[in-house]
Amino acid sequence: MRNYLSYFANLKIIPLINVARTFSPPVNVYNGEVNVEAAKSHYEGKYDKIFSYLDIEAQAYRDQGAQNVVVVQHPMLRRGDEVFRFLFGDFIVKNQIVIFPSYGFTSSLIESGWDEVALVNHISGRWFDAIQSLLIKFPTYDVKIKLHPASHADRLWQKIVIQLQLRSCSKLEGIESKVSAEFLVAQSRVIAGDVTSVIWWADLYCN
C-alpha cells in the first residue's frame, strides 16, 4: 500500500499540481513492474543506439522494446586493477570474506507486519547460514561485514550484527560504512551480498 501511495503521490498528484501533467515511466520504481506500452513509446525513435555492459541488461532493454542495443566491454574488465592501485596505492589481497547486506529489506518486512524480534532473528539467521556455508569452503578466512551507508546507524541493523556475533560468529568484524566498497572488493578474495551493486562490481573486477 505504501508503494502504491508513493507512486500515486510522486508521479501523479505532485506533478499535476506543479507542471499540470502526470507521468507514466516505463518502469515503476516502487515495485519493479514494467509498463510495456510506455516502455516502447519511451524508446521508439529517440535513440540511435543503446550501450550496455552485460547481456542480461541488453536483454532487459530489448524486452522493453528498445532497438539497436549494443553490448560493450566495461573498463573494469581491462583496467580495473590498474585504476584501483592508482586510487588506493599498492595493497595485498587478503584471505577474507566481506559481507555487504542490503538495507532495504528491514523496512519492507516491518511494513508487512513483522515485529522487531522476529525480523532481527530472521535476517541474522539467514546471514548466519550464509557465513557458515562460506566458512566450510574457506575455514581460515577472516569474516567482515560492511553495512550500507544508509543503515550504518540503523538500530535494527546494529541488533542484527550483534545477534550474528552471538550466534558463533564472534570473529565477525564490522567495517565502517565510510570505507570504500570498491577497495574492499579489490582487497578481498570472497565477496557476499544479497541485493547490492557491489556484487555486480565484484563480478566485473574478478572477470
Coordinates of N, CA, C and O in Angstrom, one line a residue, residues 39-204:
A39 N 7.1 1.7 -22.2 CA 8.5 1.4 -22.5 C 8.7 1.6 -24.0 O 9.7 2.2 -24.4
K40 N 7.9 1.0 -24.8 CA 8.0 1.1 -26.2 C 8.0 2.5 -26.7 O 8.8 2.9 -27.5
S41 N 7.0 3.3 -26.2 CA 6.9 4.7 -26.6 C 8.1 5.5 -26.1 O 8.5 6.5 -26.7
H42 N 8.7 5.1 -25.0 CA 9.9 5.8 -24.5 C 11.1 5.6 -25.3 O 11.9 6.5 -25.5
Y43 N 11.2 4.4 -26.0 CA 12.4 4.1 -26.8 C 12.3 4.4 -28.3 O 13.3 4.8 -28.9
E44 N 11.1 4.3 -28.8 CA 10.9 4.4 -30.2 C 11.3 5.8 -30.8 O 10.9 6.8 -30.4
G45 N 12.3 5.7 -31.7 CA 12.8 6.9 -32.4 C 13.6 7.9 -31.6 O 13.9 9.0 -32.1
K46 N 13.9 7.6 -30.4 CA 14.6 8.6 -29.5 C 16.1 8.3 -29.4 O 16.8 9.2 -28.9
Y47 N 16.5 7.1 -29.7 CA 17.9 6.8 -29.6 C 18.4 6.0 -30.8 O 17.7 5.2 -31.4
D48 N 19.6 6.4 -31.3 CA 20.2 5.6 -32.4 C 20.7 4.3 -31.9 O 20.5 3.3 -32.6
K49 N 21.4 4.3 -30.7 CA 21.9 3.1 -30.1 C 21.8 3.2 -28.6 O 21.9 4.3 -28.1
I50 N 21.7 2.0 -28.0 CA 21.8 1.9 -26.5 C 22.9 1.0 -26.2 O 23.0 -0.1 -26.7
F51 N 23.8 1.5 -25.4 CA 25.0 0.7 -25.0 C 24.8 0.0 -23.6 O 24.3 0.7 -22.7
S52 N 25.2 -1.2 -23.5 CA 25.0 -2.0 -22.3 C 26.3 -2.7 -22.0 O 27.0 -3.1 -22.9
Y53 N 26.5 -3.0 -20.7 CA 27.7 -3.7 -20.3 C 27.5 -5.2 -20.2 O 28.5 -6.0 -20.3
L54 N 26.3 -5.6 -20.0 CA 26.0 -7.1 -19.8 C 24.9 -7.5 -20.7 O 24.0 -6.8 -21.0
D55 N 25.0 -8.8 -21.1 CA 24.0 -9.4 -21.9 C 22.6 -9.3 -21.3 O 21.6 -9.1 -22.0
I56 N 22.6 -9.6 -20.0 CA 21.3 -9.6 -19.3 C 20.6 -8.2 -19.3 O 19.4 -8.0 -19.3
E57 N 21.5 -7.1 -19.2 CA 21.0 -5.8 -19.3 C 20.5 -5.5 -20.7 O 19.4 -4.8 -20.8
A58 N 21.2 -5.9 -21.7 CA 20.8 -5.7 -23.0 C 19.5 -6.3 -23.3 O 18.6 -5.8 -24.0
Q59 N 19.3 -7.6 -22.8 CA 18.0 -8.3 -23.0 C 16.9 -7.5 -22.3 O 15.7 -7.5 -22.8
A60 N 17.1 -7.0 -21.1 CA 16.1 -6.2 -20.4 C 15.7 -5.0 -21.3 O 14.5 -4.7 -21.3
Y61 N 16.6 -4.3 -21.9 CA 16.2 -3.2 -22.8 C 15.4 -3.7 -24.0 O 14.4 -3.1 -24.3
R62 N 15.8 -4.8 -24.5 CA 15.1 -5.4 -25.7 C 13.6 -5.8 -25.3 O 12.7 -5.6 -26.0
D63 N 13.5 -6.3 -24.1 CA 12.2 -6.7 -23.6 C 11.3 -5.5 -23.4 O 10.1 -5.7 -23.5
Q64 N 11.9 -4.4 -23.3 CA 11.1 -3.1 -23.1 C 10.9 -2.4 -24.4 O 10.4 -1.3 -24.5
G65 N 11.3 -3.1 -25.5 CA 11.0 -2.5 -26.9 C 12.2 -1.7 -27.5 O 12.0 -1.2 -28.5
A66 N 13.3 -1.7 -26.8 CA 14.5 -1.0 -27.3 C 15.1 -1.7 -28.5 O 15.1 -2.9 -28.6
Q67 N 15.6 -0.9 -29.5 CA 16.2 -1.5 -30.7 C 17.7 -1.1 -30.7 O 18.1 -0.1 -30.0
N68 N 18.5 -1.8 -31.5 CA 19.9 -1.4 -31.6 C 20.6 -1.3 -30.3 O 21.3 -0.3 -30.0
V69 N 20.5 -2.4 -29.5 CA 21.2 -2.4 -28.2 C 22.5 -3.1 -28.4 O 22.6 -4.2 -29.0
V70 N 23.6 -2.5 -28.0 CA 25.0 -3.0 -28.3 C 25.7 -3.2 -26.9 O 25.7 -2.4 -26.0
V71 N 26.2 -4.4 -26.8 CA 27.0 -4.8 -25.6 C 28.4 -4.4 -25.8 O 29.1 -4.8 -26.8
V72 N 28.9 -3.6 -24.8 CA 30.3 -3.2 -24.9 C 31.1 -3.6 -23.7 O 30.5 -3.9 -22.6
Q73 N 32.4 -3.7 -23.7 CA 33.2 -4.1 -22.6 C 33.3 -3.0 -21.6 O 33.7 -1.9 -21.9
H74 N 33.1 -3.4 -20.3 CA 33.2 -2.5 -19.2 C 34.7 -2.2 -19.0 O 35.5 -3.1 -19.0
P75 N 35.1 -0.9 -18.7 CA 36.5 -0.6 -18.5 C 37.1 -1.4 -17.3 O 38.3 -1.7 -17.3
M76 N 36.3 -1.8 -16.4 CA 36.8 -2.6 -15.2 C 37.5 -3.9 -15.7 O 38.4 -4.4 -15.0
L77 N 37.0 -4.5 -16.8 CA 37.5 -5.7 -17.2 C 38.9 -5.7 -17.7 O 39.7 -6.6 -17.7
R78 N 39.3 -4.5 -18.2 CA 40.7 -4.3 -18.7 C 41.6 -3.5 -17.8 O 42.8 -3.7 -17.7
R79 N 41.0 -2.5 -17.1 CA 41.8 -1.5 -16.4 C 41.5 -1.5 -14.9 O 42.0 -0.6 -14.2
G80 N 40.7 -2.4 -14.4 CA 40.2 -2.4 -13.0 C 41.4 -2.4 -12.0 O 41.4 -1.5 -11.1
D81 N 42.3 -3.3 -12.1 CA 43.4 -3.4 -11.1 C 44.3 -2.2 -11.2 O 44.7 -1.6 -10.2
E82 N 44.5 -1.7 -12.4 CA 45.3 -0.5 -12.6 C 44.7 0.7 -11.9 O 45.4 1.5 -11.3
V83 N 43.4 0.9 -12.1 CA 42.7 2.0 -11.5 C 42.7 1.9 -10.0 O 42.9 2.9 -9.3
F84 N 42.4 0.7 -9.5 CA 42.4 0.5 -8.0 C 43.8 0.9 -7.4 O 43.8 1.6 -6.4
R85 N 44.8 0.5 -8.0 CA 46.1 0.8 -7.5 C 46.5 2.3 -7.6 O 47.3 2.8 -6.8
F86 N 45.9 2.9 -8.6 CA 46.1 4.4 -8.8 C 45.4 5.1 -7.6 O 45.9 6.0 -7.1
L87 N 44.2 4.6 -7.4 CA 43.3 5.3 -6.4 C 43.8 5.0 -4.9 O 43.8 5.9 -4.1
F88 N 44.1 3.7 -4.7 CA 44.4 3.3 -3.3 C 45.8 2.9 -3.0 O 46.1 2.6 -1.8
G89 N 46.7 3.0 -4.0 CA 48.1 2.6 -3.8 C 48.2 1.1 -3.8 O 47.2 0.3 -4.0
D90 N 49.4 0.6 -3.6 CA 49.6 -0.9 -3.5 C 48.9 -1.5 -2.4 O 48.8 -0.9 -1.3
F91 N 48.3 -2.6 -2.6 CA 47.6 -3.3 -1.5 C 47.7 -4.8 -1.7 O 48.1 -5.3 -2.8
I92 N 47.5 -5.5 -0.6 CA 47.6 -7.0 -0.6 C 46.2 -7.6 -0.6 O 45.4 -7.2 0.2
V93 N 46.0 -8.5 -1.5 CA 44.7 -9.2 -1.5 C 44.7 -10.2 -0.3 O 45.6 -11.0 -0.1
K94 N 43.6 -10.0 0.5 CA 43.6 -10.8 1.8 C 42.7 -12.0 1.7 O 41.7 -12.0 1.0
N95 N 43.0 -13.0 2.5 CA 42.1 -14.1 2.7 C 40.9 -13.7 3.6 O 41.0 -14.0 4.8
Q96 N 40.0 -13.0 3.1 CA 38.9 -12.5 3.9 C 37.6 -12.6 3.1 O 37.6 -12.4 1.9
I97 N 36.5 -12.8 3.9 CA 35.1 -12.8 3.3 C 34.5 -11.5 3.8 O 34.5 -11.2 5.0
V98 N 34.0 -10.7 2.9 CA 33.3 -9.4 3.3 C 31.9 -9.5 2.9 O 31.5 -9.8 1.7
I99 N 31.0 -9.3 3.8 CA 29.6 -9.3 3.6 C 29.0 -7.9 3.4 O 29.3 -7.0 4.1
F100 N 28.2 -7.8 2.3 CA 27.6 -6.5 2.0 C 26.0 -6.7 2.0 O 25.4 -6.9 1.0
P101 N 25.4 -6.6 3.2 CA 23.9 -6.8 3.2 C 23.2 -5.5 2.7 O 23.6 -4.4 2.8
S102 N 22.0 -5.8 2.1 CA 21.2 -4.7 1.6 C 20.5 -4.1 2.8 O 20.2 -4.8 3.8
Y103 N 20.1 -2.8 2.8 CA 19.4 -2.2 3.9 C 17.9 -2.2 3.7 O 17.2 -1.9 4.6
G104 N 17.4 -2.4 2.5 CA 16.0 -2.2 2.2 C 15.0 -3.2 2.8 O 13.9 -2.9 2.9
F105 N 15.5 -4.4 3.1 CA 14.6 -5.4 3.5 C 13.9 -5.2 4.9 O 12.8 -5.6 5.1
T106 N 14.6 -4.5 5.8 CA 14.1 -4.3 7.1 C 12.8 -3.5 7.0 O 11.8 -3.8 7.7
S107 N 12.8 -2.4 6.3 CA 11.6 -1.5 6.2 C 10.5 -2.3 5.6 O 9.3 -2.2 6.0
S108 N 10.8 -3.0 4.5 CA 9.7 -3.7 3.8 C 9.1 -4.8 4.7 O 7.9 -5.1 4.7
L109 N 9.9 -5.5 5.5 CA 9.4 -6.5 6.4 C 8.6 -5.9 7.5 O 7.5 -6.5 7.9
I110 N 9.0 -4.8 8.1 CA 8.3 -4.1 9.1 C 6.9 -3.7 8.6 O 5.9 -3.8 9.2
E111 N 6.9 -3.2 7.4 CA 5.7 -2.7 6.7 C 4.7 -3.9 6.5 O 3.5 -3.7 6.6
S112 N 5.2 -5.1 6.3 CA 4.4 -6.2 6.1 C 3.9 -6.9 7.4 O 3.3 -7.9 7.3
G113 N 4.3 -6.3 8.5 CA 3.8 -6.8 9.8 C 4.8 -7.6 10.7 O 4.4 -8.1 11.7
W114 N 6.0 -7.7 10.3 CA 7.0 -8.4 11.1 C 7.3 -7.5 12.4 O 7.4 -6.3 12.3
D115 N 7.4 -8.2 13.5 CA 7.8 -7.5 14.7 C 9.3 -7.4 14.8 O 10.0 -8.2 14.1
E116 N 9.9 -6.6 15.6 CA 11.3 -6.3 15.6 C 12.1 -7.6 15.9 O 13.1 -7.9 15.3
V117 N 11.7 -8.3 16.9 CA 12.5 -9.5 17.4 C 12.5 -10.6 16.3 O 13.6 -11.1 16.0
A118 N 11.4 -10.8 15.6 CA 11.3 -11.8 14.6 C 12.1 -11.4 13.4 O 12.8 -12.2 12.7
L119 N 12.1 -10.1 13.1 CA 12.9 -9.5 12.0 C 14.4 -9.7 12.2 O 15.1 -10.2 11.3
V120 N 14.9 -9.4 13.4 CA 16.3 -9.5 13.7 C 16.7 -11.0 13.7 O 17.8 -11.3 13.1
N121 N 15.9 -11.8 14.2 CA 16.2 -13.3 14.2 C 16.2 -13.8 12.8 O 17.1 -14.7 12.4
H122 N 15.3 -13.4 12.0 CA 15.2 -13.9 10.6 C 16.4 -13.5 9.8 O 17.1 -14.3 9.1
I123 N 16.7 -12.2 9.7 CA 17.8 -11.7 8.9 C 19.2 -12.2 9.4 O 20.0 -12.6 8.6
S124 N 19.4 -12.1 10.7 CA 20.6 -12.6 11.3 C 20.7 -14.1 11.0 O 21.9 -14.6 10.8
G125 N 19.6 -14.9 11.1 CA 19.7 -16.3 10.8 C 20.1 -16.6 9.4 O 20.8 -17.5 9.1
R126 N 19.5 -15.9 8.4 CA 19.9 -16.1 7.0 C 21.3 -15.8 6.8 O 22.0 -16.5 6.1
W127 N 21.8 -14.7 7.3 CA 23.2 -14.4 7.1 C 24.2 -15.3 7.9 O 25.2 -15.7 7.4
F128 N 23.7 -15.8 9.0 CA 24.5 -16.8 9.8 C 24.7 -18.1 8.9 O 25.8 -18.6 8.8
D129 N 23.6 -18.5 8.3 CA 23.7 -19.7 7.5 C 24.6 -19.5 6.3 O 25.4 -20.4 5.9
A130 N 24.5 -18.3 5.7 CA 25.4 -18.0 4.5 C 26.9 -18.0 5.0 O 27.7 -18.5 4.3
I131 N 27.1 -17.4 6.1 CA 28.5 -17.3 6.6 C 29.1 -18.7 6.9 O 30.2 -19.0 6.6
Q132 N 28.2 -19.5 7.6 CA 28.7 -20.8 7.9 C 29.0 -21.6 6.6 O 30.0 -22.4 6.6
S133 N 28.2 -21.5 5.6 CA 28.4 -22.2 4.3 C 29.7 -21.7 3.7 O 30.5 -22.5 3.2
L134 N 30.0 -20.4 3.8 CA 31.3 -19.9 3.2 C 32.5 -20.4 4.0 O 33.5 -20.7 3.4
L135 N 32.3 -20.5 5.3 CA 33.4 -20.9 6.2 C 33.7 -22.4 6.0 O 34.9 -22.8 6.3
I136 N 32.8 -23.2 5.5 CA 33.1 -24.6 5.2 C 34.1 -24.6 4.1 O 35.0 -25.5 4.1
K137 N 33.9 -23.7 3.1 CA 34.8 -23.7 2.0 C 36.1 -22.9 2.2 O 37.2 -23.2 1.7
F138 N 36.0 -21.9 3.1 CA 37.1 -21.0 3.4 C 37.3 -21.0 4.9 O 37.1 -19.9 5.5
P139 N 37.7 -22.1 5.6 CA 37.6 -22.1 7.0 C 38.6 -21.2 7.7 O 38.4 -20.8 8.9
T140 N 39.7 -20.8 7.1 CA 40.7 -20.0 7.7 C 40.5 -18.5 7.4 O 41.3 -17.7 7.9
Y141 N 39.5 -18.1 6.6 CA 39.4 -16.7 6.2 C 38.8 -15.9 7.4 O 37.9 -16.4 8.1
D142 N 39.2 -14.6 7.4 CA 38.5 -13.7 8.3 C 37.1 -13.3 7.7 O 37.0 -13.4 6.5
V143 N 36.2 -13.0 8.6 CA 34.9 -12.6 8.1 C 34.6 -11.2 8.6 O 34.7 -10.9 9.8
K144 N 34.2 -10.3 7.6 CA 33.9 -8.9 8.0 C 32.5 -8.5 7.3 O 32.1 -9.2 6.4
I145 N 31.9 -7.5 7.9 CA 30.6 -7.1 7.4 C 30.7 -5.6 7.2 O 31.2 -4.9 8.1
K146 N 30.2 -5.1 6.1 CA 30.1 -3.6 5.9 C 28.6 -3.3 5.6 O 28.1 -3.7 4.6
L147 N 28.0 -2.6 6.5 CA 26.6 -2.2 6.3 C 26.5 -1.1 5.2 O 27.5 -0.3 5.0
H148 N 25.4 -1.0 4.6 CA 25.1 0.0 3.6 C 25.2 1.4 4.3 O 24.8 1.5 5.5
P149 N 25.8 2.4 3.7 CA 25.9 3.7 4.3 C 24.6 4.2 4.9 O 24.6 5.0 5.9
A150 N 23.4 3.9 4.3 CA 22.2 4.3 4.8 C 21.7 3.6 6.0 O 20.7 4.0 6.7
S151 N 22.4 2.5 6.4 CA 21.9 1.8 7.6 C 23.0 1.6 8.6 O 22.9 0.8 9.6
H152 N 24.1 2.3 8.5 CA 25.2 2.1 9.4 C 24.8 2.5 10.9 O 25.4 2.0 11.8
A153 N 23.9 3.5 11.0 CA 23.4 3.9 12.3 C 22.0 3.3 12.6 O 21.4 3.7 13.6
D154 N 21.6 2.4 11.8 CA 20.2 1.9 12.0 C 20.2 1.0 13.2 O 21.0 0.0 13.3
R155 N 19.3 1.2 14.1 CA 19.2 0.4 15.3 C 18.9 -1.1 15.0 O 19.5 -2.0 15.7
L156 N 18.1 -1.4 14.1 CA 17.8 -2.8 13.7 C 19.0 -3.5 13.2 O 19.3 -4.6 13.6
W157 N 19.8 -2.8 12.3 CA 21.0 -3.5 11.8 C 22.1 -3.6 12.8 O 22.8 -4.6 12.8
Q158 N 22.1 -2.7 13.8 CA 23.1 -2.9 14.9 C 22.7 -4.2 15.7 O 23.6 -4.9 16.1
K159 N 21.4 -4.4 15.9 CA 21.0 -5.6 16.6 C 21.2 -6.8 15.8 O 21.6 -7.9 16.4
I160 N 21.1 -6.7 14.5 CA 21.3 -7.9 13.6 C 22.8 -8.3 13.7 O 23.1 -9.5 13.8
V161 N 23.7 -7.3 13.6 CA 25.1 -7.6 13.7 C 25.5 -8.2 15.0 O 26.2 -9.2 15.1
I162 N 24.9 -7.7 16.1 CA 25.2 -8.2 17.5 C 24.7 -9.7 17.6 O 25.4 -10.6 18.1
Q163 N 23.5 -9.9 17.0 CA 22.9 -11.3 17.0 C 23.8 -12.2 16.2 O 24.0 -13.4 16.6
L164 N 24.4 -11.8 15.1 CA 25.3 -12.6 14.3 C 26.5 -13.0 15.1 O 27.0 -14.1 15.1
Q165 N 27.0 -12.0 15.8 CA 28.2 -12.2 16.6 C 28.0 -13.2 17.8 O 28.8 -14.0 18.1
L166 N 26.8 -13.1 18.3 CA 26.4 -14.0 19.4 C 26.2 -15.5 18.9 O 26.4 -16.4 19.7
R167 N 25.8 -15.6 17.6 CA 25.5 -16.9 17.1 C 26.8 -17.5 16.5 O 26.8 -17.9 15.3
S168 N 27.8 -17.6 17.4 CA 29.0 -18.3 17.0 C 29.8 -17.6 15.9 O 30.6 -18.2 15.2
C169 N 29.5 -16.3 15.7 CA 30.2 -15.5 14.7 C 31.0 -14.5 15.4 O 31.1 -13.3 15.0
S170 N 31.6 -14.9 16.5 CA 32.4 -13.9 17.3 C 33.5 -13.3 16.6 O 34.0 -12.2 16.9
K171 N 34.0 -14.0 15.5 CA 35.1 -13.4 14.8 C 34.7 -12.4 13.7 O 35.5 -11.8 13.0
L172 N 33.3 -12.2 13.6 CA 32.8 -11.3 12.7 C 33.2 -9.8 13.0 O 32.9 -9.4 14.1
E173 N 33.9 -9.2 12.1 CA 34.4 -7.8 12.3 C 33.6 -6.8 11.5 O 33.4 -7.0 10.3
G174 N 33.2 -5.7 12.2 CA 32.4 -4.7 11.4 C 33.4 -3.7 10.8 O 34.5 -3.4 11.3
I175 N 33.0 -3.3 9.6 CA 33.8 -2.3 8.9 C 33.0 -1.0 8.8 O 31.8 -1.0 8.5
E176 N 33.7 0.1 9.0 CA 33.0 1.4 8.9 C 32.4 1.6 7.5 O 33.0 1.3 6.5
S177 N 31.2 2.2 7.5 CA 30.5 2.3 6.2 C 31.2 3.3 5.3 O 31.0 3.2 4.1
K178 N 32.0 4.2 5.9 CA 32.7 5.2 5.0 C 33.9 4.5 4.2 O 34.4 5.1 3.3
V179 N 34.3 3.3 4.6 CA 35.3 2.6 3.8 C 34.8 2.3 2.4 O 33.7 1.8 2.3
S180 N 35.6 2.5 1.4 CA 35.2 2.3 0.1 C 34.9 0.8 -0.2 O 35.7 -0.1 0.0
A181 N 33.7 0.6 -0.7 CA 33.3 -0.8 -1.1 C 34.1 -1.3 -2.2 O 34.5 -2.5 -2.3
E182 N 34.5 -0.4 -3.1 CA 35.3 -0.8 -4.3 C 36.7 -1.3 -3.8 O 37.2 -2.3 -4.4
F183 N 37.3 -0.6 -2.8 CA 38.6 -1.0 -2.3 C 38.5 -2.4 -1.6 O 39.3 -3.3 -1.8
L184 N 37.4 -2.6 -0.9 CA 37.2 -3.9 -0.2 C 37.0 -5.0 -1.3 O 37.5 -6.2 -1.0
V185 N 36.4 -4.7 -2.4 CA 36.3 -5.7 -3.5 C 37.6 -6.1 -4.0 O 37.9 -7.3 -4.2
A186 N 38.5 -5.1 -4.2 CA 39.8 -5.4 -4.7 C 40.7 -6.1 -3.7 O 41.6 -6.9 -4.1
Q187 N 40.4 -5.9 -2.4 CA 41.3 -6.4 -1.4 C 40.9 -7.7 -0.9 O 41.7 -8.4 -0.2
S188 N 39.7 -8.2 -1.2 CA 39.2 -9.4 -0.6 C 39.0 -10.5 -1.6 O 38.7 -10.3 -2.8
R189 N 39.3 -11.8 -1.1 CA 39.1 -12.9 -2.0 C 37.7 -13.4 -2.2 O 37.3 -14.0 -3.2
V190 N 36.8 -13.1 -1.2 CA 35.4 -13.5 -1.2 C 34.5 -12.3 -0.9 O 34.7 -11.7 0.1
I191 N 33.5 -12.1 -1.8 CA 32.5 -11.1 -1.6 C 31.2 -11.7 -1.5 O 30.8 -12.5 -2.4
A192 N 30.3 -11.3 -0.6 CA 29.0 -11.9 -0.5 C 28.0 -10.8 -0.3 O 28.3 -9.8 0.5
G193 N 26.8 -10.9 -0.9 CA 25.8 -9.8 -0.7 C 24.5 -10.4 -1.2 O 24.4 -11.5 -1.7
D194 N 23.4 -9.6 -1.0 CA 22.1 -10.0 -1.5 C 21.7 -9.2 -2.7 O 21.9 -9.5 -3.8
V195 N 21.0 -8.0 -2.4 CA 20.6 -7.1 -3.5 C 21.6 -5.9 -3.4 O 21.3 -5.0 -2.6
T196 N 22.7 -5.9 -4.1 CA 23.6 -4.9 -3.9 C 24.4 -4.8 -5.2 O 24.8 -5.8 -5.9
S197 N 24.7 -3.5 -5.6 CA 25.5 -3.3 -6.8 C 27.0 -3.7 -6.6 O 27.7 -3.9 -7.6
V198 N 27.4 -4.0 -5.4 CA 28.7 -4.4 -5.1 C 29.0 -5.8 -5.8 O 30.1 -6.0 -6.3
I199 N 28.0 -6.6 -5.8 CA 28.2 -7.9 -6.4 C 28.4 -7.8 -7.9 O 29.3 -8.4 -8.5
W200 N 27.7 -6.9 -8.6 CA 27.9 -6.6 -10.0 C 29.3 -6.0 -10.2 O 30.0 -6.4 -11.1
W201 N 29.7 -5.1 -9.3 CA 31.1 -4.5 -9.4 C 32.1 -5.6 -9.3 O 33.1 -5.7 -10.0
A202 N 31.9 -6.5 -8.2 CA 32.9 -7.5 -8.0 C 33.0 -8.5 -9.1 O 34.1 -9.0 -9.5
D203 N 31.9 -8.8 -9.7 CA 31.9 -9.7 -10.9 C 32.7 -9.2 -12.0 O 33.5 -9.9 -12.7
L204 N 32.5 -7.9 -12.3 CA 33.3 -7.2 -13.4 C 34.8 -7.3 -13.0 O 35.6 -7.5 -13.9

